[in-house]
Amino acid sequence: KAGVTQTPRYLIKTRGQQVTLSCSPISGHRSVSWYQQTPGQGLQFLFEYFSETQRNKGNFPGRFSGRQFSNSRSEMNVSTLELGDSALYLCASSMTGRGAEAFFGQGTRLTVV
Amino acid sequence: AQSVTQLDSQVPVFEEAPVELRCNYSSSVSVYLFWYVQYPNQGLQLLLKYLSGSTLVKGINGFEAEFNKSQTSFHLRKPSVHISDTAEYFCAVSERNAGNMLTFGGGTRLMVKP
């Protein structure tokens, strides 16, 4: 069974640009969540999508957005990149049950220069 | 809202010694509790979770954790660590009625020395 796949693994962007990250969940998983990991702030929740609807949202500015497609694949977009957006972005997929295990991808390392 | 505090940012320990990584949480509602491990340049992997029932939970790689409701703690233990246990460990909670959103602690770096 394939795990959670995130593409690309590494990305370098210039301040002011926008970026789109992709996440393919484990087959059968309908919940996809995104997290930002930085040395200073640790792991912070961005948003969760379930059946193409945003179910939860973290405390991030509107420059961060996401969506989920009918096949459960998800994308997150960051517009007008800032230096502080440099981070490891992790995607996790879960089954529908409450308390379900979150399976994480290896992440996309975004560097903003 | 909930919060998670991992009391130690780094824990050095010698190989084959026991270890305890501490985690305390705060929440106004009932939560599920988790421990995840992250190896360098990797995503997170679930070690164990507490949903309900027995307060002593056993996980993978010989780890176990005990849920203490009165102290709002969920400490992780292993009786004998190996070099390969060197990694970052994260405690996390999710509200019972709020989907799969996880709130993480700041992490504890376990450094196992030969």
mmCIF file of C-alpha atoms in Angstrom:
data_model
loop_
_atom_site.group_PDB
_atom_site.id
_atom_site.type_symbol
_atom_site.label_atom_id
_atom_site.label_comp_id
_atom_site.label_asym_id
_atom_site.label_seq_id
_atom_site.Cartn_x
_atom_site.Cartn_y
_atom_site.Cartn_z
ATOM 1 C CA LYS A 1 0.000 0.000 0.000
ATOM 2 C CA ALA A 2 1.555 3.276 -1.097
ATOM 3 C CA GLY A 3 2.124 5.922 1.557
ATOM 4 C CA VAL A 4 1.383 9.631 1.460
ATOM 5 C CA THR A 5 3.187 11.247 -1.453
ATOM 6 C CA GLN A 6 4.158 14.887 -1.466
ATOM 7 C CA THR A 7 5.565 16.713 -4.462
ATOM 8 C CA PRO A 8 7.915 18.335 -4.962
ATOM 9 C CA ARG A 9 10.324 17.377 -2.163
ATOM 10 C CA TYR A 10 12.347 20.573 -2.428
ATOM 11 C CA LEU A 11 11.474 23.990 -3.746
ATOM 12 C CA ILE A 12 13.234 27.342 -3.911
ATOM 13 C CA LYS A 13 11.126 30.411 -4.580
ATOM 14 C CA THR A 14 11.685 34.146 -4.591
ATOM 15 C CA ARG A 15 9.934 36.498 -2.184
ATOM 16 C CA GLY A 16 6.651 37.712 -3.681
ATOM 17 C CA GLN A 17 6.085 34.627 -5.826
ATOM 18 C CA GLN A 18 3.411 32.028 -5.231
ATOM 19 C CA VAL A 19 3.777 28.289 -4.823
ATOM 20 C CA THR A 20 1.568 25.199 -5.026
ATOM 21 C CA LEU A 21 2.348 22.013 -3.132
ATOM 22 C CA SER A 22 0.692 18.689 -3.835
ATOM 23 C CA CYS A 23 -0.290 15.768 -1.627
ATOM 24 C CA SER A 24 -1.612 12.361 -2.644
ATOM 25 C CA PRO A 25 -3.120 10.559 0.349
ATOM 26 C CA ILE A 26 -3.205 6.858 1.050
ATOM 27 C CA SER A 27 -5.882 5.140 -1.008
ATOM 28 C CA GLY A 28 -9.191 5.189 0.858
ATOM 29 C CA HIS A 29 -8.273 8.078 3.135
ATOM 30 C CA ARG A 30 -10.656 11.000 2.812
ATOM 31 C CA SER A 31 -9.130 13.364 5.371
ATOM 32 C CA VAL A 32 -6.048 15.372 4.424
ATOM 33 C CA SER A 33 -4.340 17.826 6.765
ATOM 34 C CA TRP A 34 -1.457 20.214 6.229
ATOM 35 C CA TYR A 35 1.154 21.330 8.755
ATOM 36 C CA GLN A 36 3.991 23.811 8.711
ATOM 37 C CA GLN A 37 7.182 22.871 10.567
ATOM 38 C CA THR A 38 9.821 25.480 11.421
ATOM 39 C CA PRO A 39 12.630 25.497 14.008
ATOM 40 C CA GLY A 40 11.122 28.497 15.767
ATOM 41 C CA GLN A 41 7.394 27.688 15.778
ATOM 42 C CA GLY A 42 7.497 23.903 15.628
ATOM 43 C CA LEU A 43 4.617 22.019 14.035
ATOM 44 C CA GLN A 44 1.585 24.165 13.321
ATOM 45 C CA PHE A 45 -1.717 23.083 11.832
ATOM 46 C CA LEU A 46 -2.712 24.825 8.611
ATOM 47 C CA PHE A 47 -5.972 23.190 7.540
ATOM 48 C CA GLU A 48 -7.849 19.930 7.150
ATOM 49 C CA TYR A 49 -9.962 18.846 4.218
ATOM 50 C CA PHE A 50 -12.525 16.089 4.245
ATOM 51 C CA SER A 51 -14.573 15.115 1.204
ATOM 52 C CA GLU A 52 -13.523 18.285 -0.637
ATOM 53 C CA THR A 53 -14.631 20.560 2.230
ATOM 54 C CA GLN A 54 -12.409 22.442 4.631
ATOM 55 C CA ARG A 55 -13.236 21.011 8.043
ATOM 56 C CA ASN A 56 -10.718 22.843 10.211
ATOM 57 C CA LYS A 57 -8.464 25.853 9.754
ATOM 58 C CA GLY A 58 -5.436 26.974 11.720
ATOM 59 C CA ASN A 59 -4.334 30.475 12.525
ATOM 60 C CA PHE A 60 -2.556 31.421 9.314
ATOM 61 C CA PRO A 61 -3.081 34.444 7.038
ATOM 62 C CA GLY A 62 -5.271 34.257 3.978
ATOM 63 C CA ARG A 63 -2.180 33.893 1.769
ATOM 64 C CA PHE A 64 -2.306 30.221 2.726
ATOM 65 C CA SER A 65 -5.093 28.316 1.018
ATOM 66 C CA GLY A 66 -5.862 24.775 0.047
ATOM 67 C CA ARG A 67 -8.260 22.544 -1.733
ATOM 68 C CA GLN A 68 -9.137 18.897 -2.092
ATOM 69 C CA PHE A 69 -10.218 17.111 -5.219
ATOM 70 C CA SER A 70 -12.793 14.360 -5.644
ATOM 71 C CA ASN A 71 -10.041 11.712 -5.583
ATOM 72 C CA SER A 72 -8.921 13.100 -2.165
ATOM 73 C CA ARG A 73 -5.696 14.538 -3.540
ATOM 74 C CA SER A 74 -4.974 17.923 -2.020
ATOM 75 C CA GLU A 75 -3.034 21.025 -2.909
ATOM 76 C CA MET A 76 -1.994 23.959 -0.804
ATOM 77 C CA ASN A 77 -1.106 27.339 -2.206
ATOM 78 C CA VAL A 78 0.892 30.149 -0.694
ATOM 79 C CA SER A 79 0.697 33.510 -2.431
ATOM 80 C CA THR A 80 3.001 36.501 -2.078
ATOM 81 C CA LEU A 81 5.730 34.462 -0.422
ATOM 82 C CA GLU A 82 7.631 35.915 2.498
ATOM 83 C CA LEU A 83 11.012 34.857 3.878
ATOM 84 C CA GLY A 84 9.239 33.554 6.977
ATOM 85 C CA ASP A 85 7.310 31.047 4.873
ATOM 86 C CA SER A 86 10.482 28.972 4.547
ATOM 87 C CA ALA A 87 9.586 25.699 6.224
ATOM 88 C CA LEU A 88 8.935 22.011 5.874
ATOM 89 C CA TYR A 89 5.310 21.531 4.818
ATOM 90 C CA LEU A 90 3.875 18.201 5.874
ATOM 91 C CA CYS A 91 0.739 16.560 4.614
ATOM 92 C CA ALA A 92 -1.080 13.862 6.576
ATOM 93 C CA SER A 93 -3.940 11.622 5.564
ATOM 94 C CA SER A 94 -6.371 9.765 7.810
ATOM 95 C CA MET A 95 -9.321 7.461 7.716
ATOM 96 C CA THR A 96 -12.660 8.989 8.607
ATOM 97 C CA GLY A 97 -12.948 7.719 12.191
ATOM 98 C CA ARG A 98 -12.293 10.029 15.112
ATOM 99 C CA GLY A 99 -8.896 9.561 16.699
ATOM 100 C CA ALA A 100 -7.675 7.941 13.509
ATOM 101 C CA GLU A 101 -3.942 7.701 12.952
ATOM 102 C CA ALA A 102 -2.486 10.430 10.768
ATOM 103 C CA PHE A 103 -0.038 9.101 8.175
ATOM 104 C CA PHE A 104 2.502 11.722 7.193
ATOM 105 C CA GLY A 105 4.331 12.274 3.958
ATOM 106 C CA GLN A 106 8.024 13.158 3.875
ATOM 107 C CA GLY A 107 7.206 16.788 3.333
ATOM 108 C CA THR A 108 8.094 19.559 0.926
ATOM 109 C CA ARG A 109 11.031 21.716 1.955
ATOM 110 C CA LEU A 110 10.252 25.277 0.789
ATOM 111 C CA THR A 111 13.002 27.871 0.821
ATOM 112 C CA VAL A 112 12.090 31.487 0.104
ATOM 113 C CA VAL A 113 14.980 33.716 -0.938
ATOM 114 C CA ALA B 1 -8.429 25.572 22.524
ATOM 115 C CA GLN B 2 -5.810 23.090 23.607
ATOM 116 C CA SER B 3 -2.082 23.254 24.184
ATOM 117 C CA VAL B 4 0.685 20.708 24.634
ATOM 118 C CA THR B 5 3.882 21.185 26.615
ATOM 119 C CA GLN B 6 6.875 18.929 26.296
ATOM 120 C CA LEU B 7 8.952 19.752 29.311
ATOM 121 C CA ASP B 8 12.345 18.747 27.934
ATOM 122 C CA SER B 9 13.669 20.009 24.610
ATOM 123 C CA GLN B 10 16.585 17.564 24.701
ATOM 124 C CA VAL B 11 17.138 14.319 26.572
ATOM 125 C CA PRO B 12 20.588 12.708 26.418
ATOM 126 C CA VAL B 13 20.748 9.100 27.570
ATOM 127 C CA PHE B 14 23.157 6.210 27.301
ATOM 128 C CA GLU B 15 22.321 3.151 25.252
ATOM 129 C CA GLU B 16 20.355 0.468 27.159
ATOM 130 C CA ALA B 17 19.284 2.969 29.835
ATOM 131 C CA PRO B 18 15.588 3.696 30.479
ATOM 132 C CA VAL B 19 14.072 6.952 29.313
ATOM 133 C CA GLU B 20 10.954 9.010 29.982
ATOM 134 C CA LEU B 21 9.820 11.874 27.759
ATOM 135 C CA ARG B 22 7.327 14.123 29.469
ATOM 136 C CA CYS B 23 4.176 15.595 28.007
ATOM 137 C CA ASN B 24 1.462 17.706 29.615
ATOM 138 C CA TYR B 25 -1.611 19.030 27.888
ATOM 139 C CA SER B 26 -4.344 21.539 28.514
ATOM 140 C CA SER B 27 -7.811 21.358 27.020
ATOM 141 C CA SER B 28 -11.339 22.394 27.919
ATOM 142 C CA VAL B 29 -12.783 19.345 26.143
ATOM 143 C CA SER B 30 -11.983 15.649 25.939
ATOM 144 C CA VAL B 31 -9.043 14.799 23.732
ATOM 145 C CA TYR B 32 -7.258 11.943 22.076
ATOM 146 C CA LEU B 33 -3.507 11.717 22.783
ATOM 147 C CA PHE B 34 -0.681 10.707 20.485
ATOM 148 C CA TRP B 35 3.089 10.301 20.357
ATOM 149 C CA TYR B 36 4.872 10.644 17.018
ATOM 150 C CA VAL B 37 8.536 10.173 16.109
ATOM 151 C CA GLN B 38 10.418 12.034 13.396
ATOM 152 C CA TYR B 39 13.751 10.828 12.033
ATOM 153 C CA PRO B 40 15.993 13.305 10.158
ATOM 154 C CA ASN B 41 14.562 14.435 6.818
ATOM 155 C CA GLN B 42 11.476 12.299 7.312
ATOM 156 C CA GLY B 43 7.817 12.784 8.056
ATOM 157 C CA LEU B 44 6.237 11.756 11.338
ATOM 158 C CA GLN B 45 5.427 8.193 12.318
ATOM 159 C CA LEU B 46 2.877 7.215 14.961
ATOM 160 C CA LEU B 47 4.344 5.463 18.018
ATOM 161 C CA LEU B 48 1.137 5.052 20.001
ATOM 162 C CA LYS B 49 -2.177 6.649 20.822
ATOM 163 C CA TYR B 50 -4.687 6.837 23.639
ATOM 164 C CA LEU B 51 -8.363 6.954 22.714
ATOM 165 C CA SER B 52 -10.085 5.449 25.750
ATOM 166 C CA GLY B 53 -9.944 2.495 28.104
ATOM 167 C CA SER B 54 -6.739 1.296 29.739
ATOM 168 C CA THR B 55 -4.513 4.198 30.660
ATOM 169 C CA LEU B 56 -1.325 2.281 29.830
ATOM 170 C CA VAL B 57 -0.802 2.188 26.103
ATOM 171 C CA LYS B 58 1.810 0.106 24.314
ATOM 172 C CA GLY B 59 3.219 1.152 20.982
ATOM 173 C CA ILE B 60 5.801 0.192 18.423
ATOM 174 C CA ASN B 61 9.534 -0.256 19.037
ATOM 175 C CA GLY B 62 9.031 -1.062 22.740
ATOM 176 C CA PHE B 63 7.576 2.315 23.703
ATOM 177 C CA GLU B 64 4.672 2.769 26.096
ATOM 178 C CA ALA B 65 2.835 5.740 27.572
ATOM 179 C CA GLU B 66 0.535 6.300 30.502
ATOM 180 C CA PHE B 67 -2.437 8.647 30.435
ATOM 181 C CA ASN B 68 -2.989 10.462 33.727
ATOM 182 C CA LYS B 69 -6.204 12.449 33.617
ATOM 183 C CA SER B 70 -5.781 14.178 36.976
ATOM 184 C CA GLN B 71 -2.315 15.430 36.050
ATOM 185 C CA THR B 72 -3.228 15.938 32.374
ATOM 186 C CA SER B 73 -0.079 14.098 31.389
ATOM 187 C CA PHE B 74 0.860 11.506 28.799
ATOM 188 C CA HIS B 75 4.503 10.588 29.411
ATOM 189 C CA LEU B 76 6.360 8.294 27.015
ATOM 190 C CA ARG B 77 8.697 5.601 28.358
ATOM 191 C CA LYS B 78 11.045 2.941 27.125
ATOM 192 C CA PRO B 79 12.874 0.574 29.497
ATOM 193 C CA SER B 80 16.005 0.227 27.366
ATOM 194 C CA VAL B 81 16.887 2.539 24.480
ATOM 195 C CA HIS B 82 18.974 1.836 21.391
ATOM 196 C CA ILE B 83 21.134 4.079 19.246
ATOM 197 C CA SER B 84 18.448 3.820 16.573
ATOM 198 C CA ASP B 85 15.944 5.560 18.894
ATOM 199 C CA THR B 86 17.801 8.840 18.381
ATOM 200 C CA ALA B 87 15.141 11.111 16.875
ATOM 201 C CA GLU B 88 12.684 13.912 17.625
ATOM 202 C CA TYR B 89 9.560 12.917 19.547
ATOM 203 C CA PHE B 90 6.313 14.841 19.446
ATOM 204 C CA CYS B 91 3.326 14.631 21.753
ATOM 205 C CA ALA B 92 0.010 15.682 20.201
ATOM 206 C CA VAL B 93 -3.675 15.991 21.037
ATOM 207 C CA SER B 94 -6.844 16.208 18.996
ATOM 208 C CA GLU B 95 -10.282 17.166 20.226
ATOM 209 C CA ARG B 96 -12.756 14.326 20.242
ATOM 210 C CA ASN B 97 -15.269 16.215 18.158
ATOM 211 C CA ALA B 98 -13.032 18.274 15.877
ATOM 212 C CA GLY B 99 -11.922 16.078 13.016
ATOM 213 C CA ASN B 100 -8.309 15.069 12.766
ATOM 214 C CA MET B 101 -6.646 18.366 13.618
ATOM 215 C CA LEU B 102 -3.552 17.753 15.746
ATOM 216 C CA THR B 103 -2.004 20.210 18.191
ATOM 217 C CA PHE B 104 1.653 19.367 18.755
ATOM 218 C CA GLY B 105 4.078 20.009 21.552
ATOM 219 C CA GLY B 106 7.434 21.584 20.818
ATOM 220 C CA GLY B 107 9.197 18.252 20.530
ATOM 221 C CA THR B 108 11.895 16.449 22.516
ATOM 222 C CA ARG B 109 15.163 15.469 20.889
ATOM 223 C CA LEU B 110 16.242 12.098 22.254
ATOM 224 C CA MET B 111 19.984 11.594 21.902
ATOM 225 C CA VAL B 112 21.162 8.065 22.652
ATOM 226 C CA LYS B 113 24.878 7.796 23.305
ATOM 227 C CA PRO B 114 26.955 4.605 23.070
#
